[in-house]
Short mmCIF file of C-alpha atoms in Angstrom, two decimals:
data_model
loop_
_atom_site.label_atom_id
_atom_site.label_comp_id
_atom_site.label_asym_id
_atom_site.label_seq_id
_atom_site.Cartn_x
_atom_site.Cartn_y
_atom_site.Cartn_z
CA MET A 282 -158.73 114.18 -52.90
CA SER A 283 -156.92 115.91 -49.94
CA THR A 284 -157.59 119.02 -48.95
CA ASP A 285 -154.31 120.23 -47.33
CA THR A 286 -152.79 122.41 -49.36
CA ARG A 287 -149.77 123.48 -47.04
CA GLN A 288 -146.39 123.42 -48.86
CA PRO A 289 -143.46 121.25 -47.27
CA ARG A 290 -141.79 123.27 -44.39
CA GLY A 291 -138.24 123.34 -44.62
CA LEU A 292 -136.50 121.02 -42.70
CA GLY A 293 -133.64 123.52 -41.72
CA GLY A 294 -133.07 125.74 -38.73
CA VAL A 295 -132.47 124.14 -34.70
CA ILE A 296 -134.57 120.25 -35.23
CA VAL A 297 -133.70 118.58 -31.53
CA ALA A 298 -134.29 114.90 -31.13
CA THR A 299 -136.27 115.11 -28.61
CA ALA A 300 -135.39 112.94 -25.03
CA LEU A 301 -138.01 110.33 -24.19
CA PRO A 302 -139.24 110.58 -20.55
CA TYR A 303 -140.71 107.60 -18.81
CA SER A 304 -142.75 106.95 -15.57
CA GLU A 305 -142.51 103.71 -13.30
CA ASP A 306 -145.04 101.39 -14.20
CA PRO A 307 -144.68 97.45 -13.28
CA ALA A 308 -146.35 96.70 -16.33
CA ALA A 309 -144.76 98.88 -18.89
CA PRO A 310 -141.48 97.58 -20.91
CA ALA A 311 -138.53 97.07 -18.47
CA GLY A 312 -141.19 98.83 -15.88
CA LEU A 313 -141.07 102.04 -17.84
CA ALA A 314 -143.67 103.56 -19.05
CA VAL A 315 -144.19 106.36 -21.96
CA ASP A 316 -145.09 109.44 -19.87
CA TYR A 317 -146.64 110.83 -23.31
CA ASP A 318 -148.12 114.19 -21.06
CA ARG A 319 -144.77 114.85 -20.04
CA TYR A 320 -143.55 114.29 -23.63
CA ALA A 321 -146.02 116.74 -25.48
CA GLU A 322 -144.75 119.16 -23.10
CA HIS A 323 -142.02 118.86 -23.23
CA CYS A 324 -141.79 119.31 -27.82
CA ARG A 325 -144.29 122.19 -26.68
CA TRP A 326 -141.20 123.96 -24.04
CA LEU A 327 -138.65 123.81 -27.07
CA VAL A 328 -140.58 125.58 -29.61
CA GLU A 329 -141.78 127.78 -27.91
CA SER A 330 -138.23 128.78 -25.97
CA GLY A 331 -137.22 129.03 -29.80
CA CYS A 332 -136.16 125.51 -31.42
CA HIS A 333 -137.81 125.22 -35.46
CA GLY A 334 -139.06 121.60 -34.43
CA VAL A 335 -138.84 118.49 -32.75
CA CYS A 336 -137.71 114.97 -33.83
CA PRO A 337 -139.42 112.15 -32.24
CA ASN A 338 -137.96 108.37 -32.86
CA GLY A 339 -134.53 109.20 -33.26
CA SER A 340 -131.90 107.72 -31.38
CA LEU A 341 -131.94 109.80 -28.80
CA GLY A 342 -135.73 108.76 -28.46
CA GLU A 343 -134.45 105.58 -27.63
CA TYR A 344 -136.77 104.08 -30.82
CA THR A 345 -135.00 100.61 -30.27
CA ALA A 346 -137.07 100.18 -27.16
CA LEU A 347 -140.01 100.70 -27.64
CA THR A 348 -143.11 98.66 -28.68
CA ASP A 349 -144.81 99.46 -32.42
CA GLU A 350 -147.79 101.20 -30.20
CA GLU A 351 -145.52 103.40 -27.98
CA ARG A 352 -143.32 104.30 -31.57
CA ARG A 353 -146.82 105.18 -33.48
CA VAL A 354 -148.47 107.32 -30.03
CA VAL A 355 -144.81 109.20 -29.53
CA ALA A 356 -144.28 110.23 -32.82
CA ARG A 357 -147.97 110.75 -33.24
CA THR A 358 -147.48 113.37 -29.64
CA ALA A 359 -144.91 115.41 -30.88
CA ILE A 360 -147.14 116.23 -33.87
CA GLU A 361 -150.01 117.27 -32.25
CA ALA A 362 -148.16 118.83 -29.68
CA VAL A 363 -146.10 121.06 -32.17
CA GLY A 364 -148.97 121.80 -34.14
CA ASP A 365 -148.47 124.66 -37.07
CA SER A 366 -145.33 126.40 -34.54
CA GLY A 367 -143.00 124.44 -35.16
CA THR A 368 -141.65 120.97 -38.08
CA VAL A 369 -141.82 117.69 -36.72
CA VAL A 370 -139.50 115.66 -38.89
CA VAL A 371 -140.17 111.62 -37.60
CA GLY A 372 -137.54 109.15 -37.34
CA VAL A 373 -137.83 106.34 -39.42
CA HIS A 374 -135.61 104.03 -39.59
CA GLY A 375 -135.54 100.32 -39.38
CA ALA A 376 -133.24 97.40 -40.32
CA GLY A 377 -134.43 97.03 -43.68
CA ALA A 378 -136.55 99.29 -46.68
CA HIS A 379 -139.98 97.40 -45.81
CA GLN A 380 -139.67 98.34 -42.58
CA ALA A 381 -138.17 101.79 -43.05
CA ARG A 382 -140.88 102.87 -45.50
CA HIS A 383 -144.06 101.43 -42.67
CA TRP A 384 -142.81 103.70 -40.12
CA ALA A 385 -142.65 106.30 -43.41
CA GLU A 386 -146.14 106.03 -44.50
CA ALA A 387 -147.31 106.13 -40.62
CA ALA A 388 -145.61 109.21 -40.14
CA ALA A 389 -147.44 110.40 -43.28
CA GLU A 390 -150.62 109.21 -42.26
CA ASP A 391 -150.26 111.60 -39.09
CA GLY A 392 -148.79 114.68 -40.61
CA ALA A 393 -145.56 115.25 -40.01
CA ASP A 394 -143.81 117.20 -42.83
CA GLY A 395 -140.25 115.24 -43.04
CA LEU A 396 -138.48 111.88 -41.69
CA LEU A 397 -135.12 111.27 -40.79
CA CYS A 398 -133.57 107.77 -42.10
CA LEU A 399 -130.73 105.91 -41.25
CA PRO A 400 -129.34 103.53 -43.73
CA PRO A 401 -130.57 100.13 -43.00
CA THR A 402 -129.44 99.51 -39.04
CA MET A 403 -127.84 96.00 -37.87
CA TYR A 404 -126.79 95.64 -41.41
CA ARG A 405 -123.46 97.27 -43.59
CA ALA A 406 -125.34 97.45 -46.55
CA ASN A 407 -123.94 97.69 -50.10
CA ARG A 408 -123.95 101.46 -52.40
CA GLY A 409 -127.78 99.47 -54.20
CA GLU A 410 -128.86 98.31 -51.20
CA VAL A 411 -128.59 101.95 -49.87
CA LEU A 412 -130.20 103.13 -52.60
CA ALA A 413 -132.85 100.71 -53.33
CA HIS A 414 -133.66 101.30 -49.28
CA PHE A 415 -133.20 105.39 -49.60
CA GLU A 416 -136.35 105.21 -52.54
CA ALA A 417 -138.45 103.13 -50.28
CA VAL A 418 -138.64 105.83 -47.91
CA ALA A 419 -138.44 108.41 -50.63
CA SER A 420 -141.44 106.86 -52.27
CA VAL A 421 -144.16 107.63 -49.83
CA GLY A 422 -143.32 111.49 -50.92
CA LEU A 423 -142.40 113.56 -47.56
CA PRO A 424 -139.51 115.65 -47.89
CA VAL A 425 -136.57 112.63 -46.56
CA MET A 426 -133.25 113.98 -44.32
CA VAL A 427 -131.26 111.73 -45.14
CA TYR A 428 -128.90 110.58 -41.77
CA ASN A 429 -125.24 109.53 -42.17
CA ASN A 430 -123.77 108.29 -38.74
CA PRO A 431 -120.92 105.73 -40.18
CA HIS A 432 -120.04 105.29 -36.73
CA ASP A 433 -123.70 103.09 -35.52
CA THR A 434 -124.31 101.71 -38.51
CA LYS A 435 -120.75 101.52 -40.08
CA VAL A 436 -122.11 102.90 -43.79
CA ASP A 437 -120.47 106.22 -44.92
CA LEU A 438 -123.18 108.14 -47.55
CA THR A 439 -119.94 109.95 -48.65
CA PRO A 440 -120.20 112.93 -50.65
CA ASP A 441 -119.97 110.66 -53.86
CA LEU A 442 -122.82 108.27 -52.29
CA LEU A 443 -124.97 111.32 -51.36
CA ALA A 444 -124.71 112.88 -54.70
CA GLU A 445 -126.72 109.95 -56.03
CA LEU A 446 -128.86 110.06 -53.93
CA ALA A 447 -129.94 113.02 -54.40
CA GLY A 448 -131.26 111.94 -57.60
CA ILE A 449 -134.17 110.66 -55.59
CA ASP A 450 -137.72 113.00 -55.44
CA ASN A 451 -137.95 113.60 -52.42
CA ILE A 452 -134.50 113.58 -50.31
CA VAL A 453 -133.28 116.53 -50.13
CA ALA A 454 -131.08 117.25 -46.90
CA VAL A 455 -128.12 114.77 -44.57
CA LYS A 456 -127.83 114.94 -41.07
CA GLU A 457 -123.99 114.75 -40.99
CA PHE A 458 -122.68 113.32 -37.76
CA SER A 459 -119.52 111.64 -39.68
CA GLY A 460 -117.66 114.99 -36.78
CA ASP A 461 -115.38 115.54 -40.32
CA VAL A 462 -116.56 119.17 -41.06
CA ARG A 463 -114.44 118.92 -44.43
CA ARG A 464 -117.40 117.07 -45.22
CA VAL A 465 -119.71 120.13 -44.82
CA LEU A 466 -117.88 122.40 -48.07
CA GLU A 467 -117.49 118.76 -50.38
CA ILE A 468 -121.47 117.86 -50.11
CA ARG A 469 -122.38 121.23 -50.84
CA GLU A 470 -119.63 121.26 -53.64
CA ARG A 471 -120.65 117.95 -54.83
CA VAL A 472 -124.44 118.07 -54.62
CA PRO A 473 -125.46 121.71 -54.21
CA GLY A 474 -129.02 120.80 -54.48
CA LEU A 475 -128.44 118.93 -51.06
CA ALA A 476 -129.06 120.56 -47.61
CA VAL A 477 -126.41 119.64 -45.18
CA ILE A 478 -127.79 119.42 -41.77
CA ALA A 479 -125.01 119.52 -38.67
CA GLY A 480 -125.84 116.65 -36.48
CA ALA A 481 -123.33 116.61 -33.80
CA ASP A 482 -123.21 119.83 -30.77
CA ASP A 483 -119.54 119.37 -30.46
CA VAL A 484 -118.59 120.92 -34.13
CA VAL A 485 -121.78 122.79 -34.89
CA VAL A 486 -120.90 125.89 -34.96
CA GLU A 487 -117.88 125.12 -37.14
CA SER A 488 -119.98 123.26 -39.74
CA LEU A 489 -122.64 126.20 -40.17
CA LEU A 490 -119.34 128.22 -39.86
CA MET A 491 -118.81 125.99 -43.29
CA GLY A 492 -122.70 126.34 -44.52
CA ALA A 493 -123.95 124.22 -42.86
CA THR A 494 -128.80 125.11 -43.16
CA GLY A 495 -129.93 123.44 -40.05
CA TRP A 496 -128.69 121.30 -36.83
CA PHE A 497 -130.07 117.78 -35.92
CA ALA A 498 -129.08 118.39 -32.23
CA GLY A 499 -129.31 116.75 -28.44
CA PHE A 500 -128.32 119.46 -26.10
CA PRO A 501 -131.10 121.91 -27.29
CA ASN A 502 -132.99 119.30 -24.81
CA VAL A 503 -131.05 121.10 -21.55
CA PHE A 504 -130.22 124.19 -23.50
CA PRO A 505 -133.24 125.06 -25.77
CA ALA A 506 -133.31 128.76 -26.15
CA GLU A 507 -129.82 129.04 -26.19
CA SER A 508 -128.68 126.87 -28.76
CA ALA A 509 -131.49 128.93 -30.70
CA ARG A 510 -129.28 131.93 -30.19
CA LEU A 511 -125.91 130.24 -31.64
CA TYR A 512 -127.59 128.77 -34.81
CA GLU A 513 -129.03 132.19 -35.39
CA LEU A 514 -124.96 134.09 -34.48
CA ALA A 515 -123.15 131.18 -36.35
CA VAL A 516 -125.74 131.53 -39.77
CA SER A 517 -125.30 136.03 -39.19
CA GLY A 518 -121.97 136.13 -39.35
CA ARG A 519 -121.87 137.29 -35.85
CA LEU A 520 -118.30 134.85 -35.41
CA ALA A 521 -117.17 136.53 -32.31
CA GLU A 522 -120.49 136.16 -30.33
CA ALA A 523 -120.83 132.93 -31.64
CA ARG A 524 -117.50 131.81 -29.78
CA ALA A 525 -118.13 133.59 -26.72
CA LEU A 526 -122.07 130.96 -26.48
CA TYR A 527 -120.72 128.37 -28.03
CA GLU A 528 -117.06 127.55 -26.34
CA PRO A 529 -118.59 127.27 -22.21
CA LEU A 530 -120.68 124.54 -23.48
CA VAL A 531 -118.68 122.25 -26.01
CA ALA A 532 -117.31 120.42 -22.88
CA ALA A 533 -121.52 119.06 -22.14
CA PHE A 534 -121.81 119.72 -25.94
CA ARG A 535 -119.19 116.37 -26.81
CA TRP A 536 -121.89 113.83 -24.97
CA ASP A 537 -123.52 113.94 -28.08
CA SER A 538 -120.59 112.62 -29.57
CA ARG A 539 -120.20 109.67 -26.82
CA THR A 540 -122.10 105.83 -26.47
CA GLU A 541 -123.63 107.38 -23.52
CA PHE A 542 -125.38 110.57 -25.08
CA VAL A 543 -128.90 109.17 -23.95
CA GLN A 544 -128.26 109.83 -20.48
CA ALA A 545 -125.87 112.38 -20.49
CA ILE A 546 -128.47 114.87 -22.02
CA LYS A 547 -131.03 113.26 -19.60
CA LEU A 548 -128.69 114.14 -17.21
CA GLY A 549 -128.36 117.96 -18.64
CA MET A 550 -131.85 118.05 -18.36
CA GLU A 551 -132.46 117.31 -14.64
CA ARG A 552 -129.64 120.04 -13.73
CA VAL A 553 -131.83 122.74 -15.55
CA GLY A 554 -135.08 121.94 -14.05
CA ARG A 555 -136.60 118.77 -16.39
CA ILE A 556 -137.64 115.78 -16.82
CA GLY A 557 -134.28 113.59 -17.86
CA GLY A 558 -135.41 110.66 -15.93
CA PRO A 559 -133.95 106.34 -16.47
CA CYS A 560 -133.56 104.88 -20.21
CA ARG A 561 -134.84 101.96 -21.23
CA PRO A 562 -132.15 99.13 -21.75
CA PRO A 563 -129.95 98.18 -23.11
CA ARG A 564 -128.89 101.28 -21.97
CA GLY A 565 -128.40 101.98 -18.66
CA PRO A 566 -127.53 104.00 -15.81
CA LEU A 567 -123.80 106.04 -16.25
CA THR A 568 -121.17 105.12 -13.93
CA PRO A 569 -120.19 106.85 -11.10
CA ASP A 570 -117.00 108.67 -13.23
CA GLN A 571 -119.01 109.46 -15.90
CA ARG A 572 -121.81 110.80 -14.29
CA ALA A 573 -118.92 113.19 -11.68
CA GLN A 574 -117.97 114.52 -15.22
CA VAL A 575 -121.09 114.75 -17.42
CA GLU A 576 -121.97 117.26 -13.86
CA ALA A 577 -118.89 119.23 -13.92
CA ASP A 578 -119.26 119.38 -17.69
CA MET A 579 -123.11 121.40 -16.91
CA ALA A 580 -122.09 123.14 -13.86
CA ARG A 581 -119.41 124.84 -16.46
CA ALA A 582 -122.32 125.60 -19.02
CA ILE A 583 -124.69 126.76 -16.95
CA ALA A 584 -122.39 129.08 -14.90
CA ALA A 585 -121.23 130.29 -17.92
CA LEU A 586 -124.51 130.72 -19.25
CA ALA A 587 -125.30 132.73 -15.69
CA LYS A 588 -122.84 135.05 -16.19
CA GLN A 589 -123.10 136.11 -19.71
CA ASP A 590 -127.42 136.97 -18.58
CA GLY A 591 -126.14 138.63 -15.39
#
Protein backbone atom coordinates (compact mmCIF):
# COMPACT_ATOMS: atom_id res chain seq x y z
CA MET A 1 0.00 0.00 0.00
CA SER A 2 1.29 3.49 -0.85
CA THR A 3 2.49 5.65 2.04
CA ASP A 4 2.16 8.89 0.03
CA THR A 5 -0.39 10.98 1.93
CA ARG A 6 -0.09 14.16 -0.16
CA GLN A 7 -3.33 15.70 -1.31
CA PRO A 8 -3.62 16.44 -5.04
CA ARG A 9 -2.43 19.95 -5.79
CA GLY A 10 -4.72 22.38 -7.52
CA LEU A 11 -4.19 22.89 -11.22
CA GLY A 12 -4.69 26.66 -11.08
CA GLY A 13 -2.28 29.56 -10.95
CA VAL A 14 0.34 30.10 -13.65
CA ILE A 15 1.38 26.75 -15.11
CA VAL A 16 4.06 27.11 -17.79
CA ALA A 17 3.95 24.88 -20.86
CA THR A 18 7.70 24.48 -20.99
CA ALA A 19 9.86 24.91 -24.07
CA LEU A 20 12.48 22.21 -24.59
CA PRO A 21 16.18 22.96 -25.21
CA TYR A 22 18.33 20.83 -27.51
CA SER A 23 22.04 20.47 -28.10
CA GLU A 24 23.60 19.49 -31.42
CA ASP A 25 24.32 15.78 -31.70
CA PRO A 26 24.65 14.03 -35.08
CA ALA A 27 23.50 10.75 -33.51
CA ALA A 28 20.24 12.19 -32.14
CA PRO A 29 16.95 12.53 -34.03
CA ALA A 30 17.27 15.41 -36.52
CA GLY A 31 20.74 16.03 -35.11
CA LEU A 32 19.30 17.53 -31.91
CA ALA A 33 19.55 15.84 -28.52
CA VAL A 34 17.32 16.89 -25.62
CA ASP A 35 19.41 18.85 -23.12
CA TYR A 36 17.95 17.49 -19.91
CA ASP A 37 20.25 19.47 -17.61
CA ARG A 38 19.27 22.79 -19.17
CA TYR A 39 15.63 21.73 -19.14
CA ALA A 40 15.77 20.96 -15.42
CA GLU A 41 17.37 24.34 -14.76
CA HIS A 42 14.67 26.05 -16.81
CA CYS A 43 11.87 24.34 -14.85
CA ARG A 44 13.45 25.38 -11.55
CA TRP A 45 13.91 28.96 -12.78
CA LEU A 46 10.25 29.26 -13.75
CA VAL A 47 9.03 28.18 -10.32
CA GLU A 48 11.66 30.23 -8.48
CA SER A 49 10.49 33.25 -10.51
CA GLY A 50 6.96 32.95 -9.12
CA CYS A 51 5.13 30.61 -11.49
CA HIS A 52 3.04 27.94 -9.81
CA GLY A 53 4.19 24.99 -11.88
CA VAL A 54 5.24 23.53 -15.21
CA CYS A 55 3.93 21.27 -17.93
CA PRO A 56 6.33 18.95 -19.72
CA ASN A 57 5.29 17.32 -23.01
CA GLY A 58 2.81 19.92 -24.16
CA SER A 59 2.66 21.18 -27.71
CA LEU A 60 5.20 23.87 -26.81
CA GLY A 61 7.42 21.07 -25.53
CA GLU A 62 7.39 19.45 -28.99
CA TYR A 63 6.14 16.13 -27.62
CA THR A 64 5.28 14.85 -31.11
CA ALA A 65 8.95 15.18 -32.15
CA LEU A 66 10.24 13.08 -29.23
CA THR A 67 10.96 9.39 -29.04
CA ASP A 68 8.99 7.45 -26.42
CA GLU A 69 12.09 7.26 -24.22
CA GLU A 70 12.74 11.00 -24.52
CA ARG A 71 9.13 11.83 -23.70
CA ARG A 72 9.28 9.76 -20.51
CA VAL A 73 12.60 11.25 -19.42
CA VAL A 74 11.40 14.81 -20.09
CA ALA A 75 8.46 14.27 -17.73
CA ARG A 76 10.67 12.71 -15.07
CA THR A 77 13.17 15.56 -15.39
CA ALA A 78 10.48 18.19 -14.77
CA ILE A 79 9.03 16.27 -11.81
CA GLU A 80 12.45 15.84 -10.20
CA ALA A 81 13.52 19.42 -10.90
CA VAL A 82 10.42 21.04 -9.40
CA GLY A 83 9.98 18.65 -6.48
CA ASP A 84 7.67 20.07 -3.83
CA SER A 85 8.21 23.65 -5.00
CA GLY A 86 5.42 23.63 -7.58
CA THR A 87 2.88 21.66 -9.55
CA VAL A 88 3.82 19.42 -12.46
CA VAL A 89 1.03 18.75 -14.96
CA VAL A 90 2.23 16.27 -17.58
CA GLY A 91 0.93 16.37 -21.14
CA VAL A 92 -0.42 12.94 -22.07
CA HIS A 93 -1.81 13.68 -25.53
CA GLY A 94 -2.21 10.68 -27.80
CA ALA A 95 -3.77 9.62 -31.07
CA GLY A 96 -6.06 7.23 -29.22
CA ALA A 97 -7.26 6.43 -25.72
CA HIS A 98 -4.77 3.58 -25.32
CA GLN A 99 -1.79 5.87 -26.06
CA ALA A 100 -3.06 8.68 -23.84
CA ARG A 101 -3.78 6.27 -20.99
CA HIS A 102 -0.28 4.79 -21.35
CA TRP A 103 1.27 8.23 -20.85
CA ALA A 104 -1.13 8.96 -17.98
CA GLU A 105 -0.05 5.76 -16.23
CA ALA A 106 3.61 6.67 -16.75
CA ALA A 107 3.01 10.17 -15.35
CA ALA A 108 1.27 8.74 -12.28
CA GLU A 109 4.12 6.29 -11.72
CA ASP A 110 6.67 9.10 -11.99
CA GLY A 111 4.92 11.35 -9.45
CA ALA A 112 3.04 13.93 -11.53
CA ASP A 113 0.45 16.12 -9.81
CA GLY A 114 -1.97 16.17 -12.73
CA LEU A 115 -2.49 15.55 -16.42
CA LEU A 116 -3.19 17.73 -19.44
CA CYS A 117 -4.95 15.91 -22.27
CA LEU A 118 -6.22 16.82 -25.72
CA PRO A 119 -9.01 14.90 -27.42
CA PRO A 120 -7.69 12.24 -29.82
CA THR A 121 -5.03 13.82 -32.01
CA MET A 122 -4.90 13.26 -35.79
CA TYR A 123 -8.57 12.21 -35.82
CA ARG A 124 -11.78 14.23 -35.64
CA ALA A 125 -13.45 12.26 -32.86
CA ASN A 126 -17.20 12.29 -32.32
CA ARG A 127 -18.87 12.92 -28.98
CA GLY A 128 -18.86 9.31 -27.83
CA GLU A 129 -15.22 8.86 -28.81
CA VAL A 130 -14.23 12.01 -26.94
CA LEU A 131 -15.97 10.79 -23.80
CA ALA A 132 -14.36 7.36 -24.05
CA HIS A 133 -10.94 8.96 -24.57
CA PHE A 134 -11.15 11.06 -21.42
CA GLU A 135 -12.72 8.27 -19.39
CA ALA A 136 -9.66 6.14 -20.13
CA VAL A 137 -7.25 8.87 -19.08
CA ALA A 138 -9.21 9.82 -15.96
CA SER A 139 -9.38 6.19 -14.85
CA VAL A 140 -5.68 6.37 -13.96
CA GLY A 141 -6.64 8.47 -10.93
CA LEU A 142 -4.77 11.76 -11.30
CA PRO A 143 -6.59 15.11 -11.67
CA VAL A 144 -7.17 15.75 -15.37
CA MET A 145 -7.31 19.07 -17.20
CA VAL A 146 -8.97 18.56 -20.57
CA TYR A 147 -7.56 20.75 -23.31
CA ASN A 148 -9.87 22.49 -25.74
CA ASN A 149 -7.88 23.43 -28.84
CA PRO A 150 -10.33 23.19 -31.75
CA HIS A 151 -7.87 24.92 -34.09
CA ASP A 152 -5.49 21.95 -34.03
CA THR A 153 -7.68 18.96 -33.15
CA LYS A 154 -10.81 20.05 -35.09
CA VAL A 155 -12.76 18.90 -32.02
CA ASP A 156 -14.46 21.62 -30.00
CA LEU A 157 -15.07 20.86 -26.33
CA THR A 158 -18.18 23.02 -26.17
CA PRO A 159 -19.74 23.99 -22.84
CA ASP A 160 -22.43 21.31 -23.19
CA LEU A 161 -19.81 18.64 -23.92
CA LEU A 162 -17.72 19.87 -20.98
CA ALA A 163 -20.78 19.47 -18.76
CA GLU A 164 -20.83 15.80 -19.70
CA LEU A 165 -17.07 15.40 -19.31
CA ALA A 166 -17.21 16.97 -15.85
CA GLY A 167 -19.33 14.02 -14.73
CA ILE A 168 -16.30 11.76 -15.12
CA ASP A 169 -14.37 11.25 -11.89
CA ASN A 170 -11.01 13.10 -11.78
CA ILE A 171 -11.80 15.57 -14.57
CA VAL A 172 -11.36 18.84 -12.72
CA ALA A 173 -10.47 21.59 -15.21
CA VAL A 174 -10.44 22.72 -18.82
CA LYS A 175 -7.65 24.57 -20.59
CA GLU A 176 -9.75 26.83 -22.80
CA PHE A 177 -7.89 27.75 -26.00
CA SER A 178 -10.72 28.58 -28.37
CA GLY A 179 -9.88 32.28 -28.08
CA ASP A 180 -13.52 33.09 -27.36
CA VAL A 181 -13.59 34.74 -23.93
CA ARG A 182 -17.39 34.37 -23.88
CA ARG A 183 -16.77 30.70 -23.18
CA VAL A 184 -15.43 31.41 -19.69
CA LEU A 185 -18.74 32.58 -18.26
CA GLU A 186 -20.75 30.07 -20.23
CA ILE A 187 -18.67 27.17 -18.90
CA ARG A 188 -18.89 28.53 -15.35
CA GLU A 189 -22.68 28.80 -15.68
CA ARG A 190 -23.15 25.31 -17.12
CA VAL A 191 -20.44 23.50 -15.16
CA PRO A 192 -19.78 25.42 -11.93
CA GLY A 193 -17.59 22.65 -10.53
CA LEU A 194 -15.15 22.67 -13.45
CA ALA A 195 -12.18 25.04 -13.17
CA VAL A 196 -11.70 27.18 -16.28
CA ILE A 197 -8.06 27.81 -17.12
CA ALA A 198 -7.03 30.52 -19.59
CA GLY A 199 -5.18 28.80 -22.41
CA ALA A 200 -4.30 31.60 -24.83
CA ASP A 201 -1.79 34.22 -23.69
CA ASP A 202 -3.32 37.05 -25.73
CA VAL A 203 -6.70 36.85 -23.96
CA VAL A 204 -5.43 35.96 -20.50
CA VAL A 205 -6.48 39.10 -18.65
CA GLU A 206 -9.90 39.05 -20.28
CA SER A 207 -10.33 35.40 -19.27
CA LEU A 208 -9.17 35.95 -15.69
CA LEU A 209 -11.52 38.91 -15.27
CA MET A 210 -14.39 36.67 -16.37
CA GLY A 211 -13.55 34.11 -13.70
CA ALA A 212 -10.82 31.84 -15.02
CA THR A 213 -8.82 30.53 -12.07
CA GLY A 214 -5.54 29.78 -13.81
CA TRP A 215 -3.33 30.49 -16.79
CA PHE A 216 -1.74 27.62 -18.71
CA ALA A 217 0.80 29.67 -20.51
CA GLY A 218 3.52 29.94 -23.14
CA PHE A 219 5.18 33.33 -22.73
CA PRO A 220 6.05 32.88 -19.05
CA ASN A 221 8.94 30.89 -20.56
CA VAL A 222 10.20 34.38 -21.44
CA PHE A 223 8.71 36.56 -18.70
CA PRO A 224 7.98 34.33 -15.67
CA ALA A 225 8.12 36.90 -12.86
CA GLU A 226 6.16 39.46 -14.86
CA SER A 227 3.57 36.83 -15.82
CA ALA A 228 3.12 35.76 -12.22
CA ARG A 229 2.59 39.42 -11.28
CA LEU A 230 0.12 39.91 -14.12
CA TYR A 231 -1.88 36.92 -12.92
CA GLU A 232 -2.00 38.19 -9.34
CA LEU A 233 -3.05 41.68 -10.44
CA ALA A 234 -5.84 40.31 -12.62
CA VAL A 235 -7.29 37.85 -10.10
CA SER A 236 -7.17 40.46 -7.33
CA GLY A 237 -9.13 42.94 -9.47
CA ARG A 238 -6.35 45.52 -9.79
CA LEU A 239 -7.40 46.26 -13.35
CA ALA A 240 -5.50 49.50 -14.00
CA GLU A 241 -2.21 47.93 -12.92
CA ALA A 242 -2.94 44.74 -14.84
CA ARG A 243 -3.68 46.66 -18.04
CA ALA A 244 -0.54 48.77 -17.71
CA LEU A 245 1.54 45.60 -17.51
CA TYR A 246 -0.43 43.61 -20.08
CA GLU A 247 -0.91 46.01 -22.98
CA PRO A 248 2.75 46.32 -24.06
CA LEU A 249 3.12 42.53 -23.83
CA VAL A 250 0.10 41.57 -25.93
CA ALA A 251 1.81 41.94 -29.32
CA ALA A 252 4.36 39.32 -28.22
CA PHE A 253 1.68 37.22 -26.52
CA ARG A 254 -0.27 36.97 -29.80
CA TRP A 255 2.43 34.65 -31.12
CA ASP A 256 1.18 32.06 -28.62
CA SER A 257 -1.90 31.63 -30.84
CA ARG A 258 -0.02 31.34 -34.13
CA THR A 259 1.34 28.30 -35.93
CA GLU A 260 4.93 29.35 -35.22
CA PHE A 261 4.38 29.80 -31.48
CA VAL A 262 7.19 27.43 -30.47
CA GLN A 263 9.78 29.16 -32.63
CA ALA A 264 8.58 32.60 -31.53
CA ILE A 265 8.70 31.78 -27.82
CA LYS A 266 12.16 30.24 -28.15
CA LEU A 267 13.37 33.38 -29.92
CA GLY A 268 11.81 35.45 -27.15
CA MET A 269 13.72 33.41 -24.59
CA GLU A 270 16.96 34.19 -26.38
CA ARG A 271 16.18 37.91 -26.31
CA VAL A 272 16.01 37.89 -22.51
CA GLY A 273 19.21 35.87 -22.12
CA ARG A 274 17.74 32.38 -21.84
CA ILE A 275 18.36 29.31 -23.99
CA GLY A 276 15.85 29.02 -26.83
CA GLY A 277 17.45 27.37 -29.80
CA PRO A 278 16.06 25.39 -32.71
CA CYS A 279 13.08 23.08 -33.00
CA ARG A 280 12.93 19.56 -34.33
CA PRO A 281 11.06 18.90 -37.57
CA PRO A 282 8.46 19.44 -38.75
CA ARG A 283 9.03 22.87 -37.20
CA GLY A 284 11.64 24.84 -39.09
CA PRO A 285 13.09 28.31 -38.56
CA LEU A 286 11.03 31.46 -38.74
CA THR A 287 11.00 33.27 -42.06
CA PRO A 288 12.96 36.54 -42.13
CA ASP A 289 9.71 38.52 -41.97
CA GLN A 290 8.40 36.47 -39.04
CA ARG A 291 11.68 36.78 -37.19
CA ALA A 292 11.72 40.54 -37.69
CA GLN A 293 8.18 40.83 -36.33
CA VAL A 294 8.95 38.70 -33.27
CA GLU A 295 12.06 40.82 -32.67
CA ALA A 296 9.99 44.02 -32.88
CA ASP A 297 7.25 42.69 -30.60
CA MET A 298 9.80 41.47 -28.07
CA ALA A 299 11.71 44.77 -28.18
CA ARG A 300 8.53 46.65 -27.34
CA ALA A 301 7.77 44.32 -24.45
CA ILE A 302 11.31 44.44 -23.04
CA ALA A 303 11.47 48.23 -23.30
CA ALA A 304 8.11 48.62 -21.53
CA LEU A 305 9.13 46.31 -18.71
CA ALA A 306 12.44 48.12 -18.30
CA LYS A 307 10.61 51.45 -18.08
CA GLN A 308 8.19 50.08 -15.49
CA ASP A 309 11.05 48.67 -13.43
CA GLY A 310 12.91 51.96 -13.68
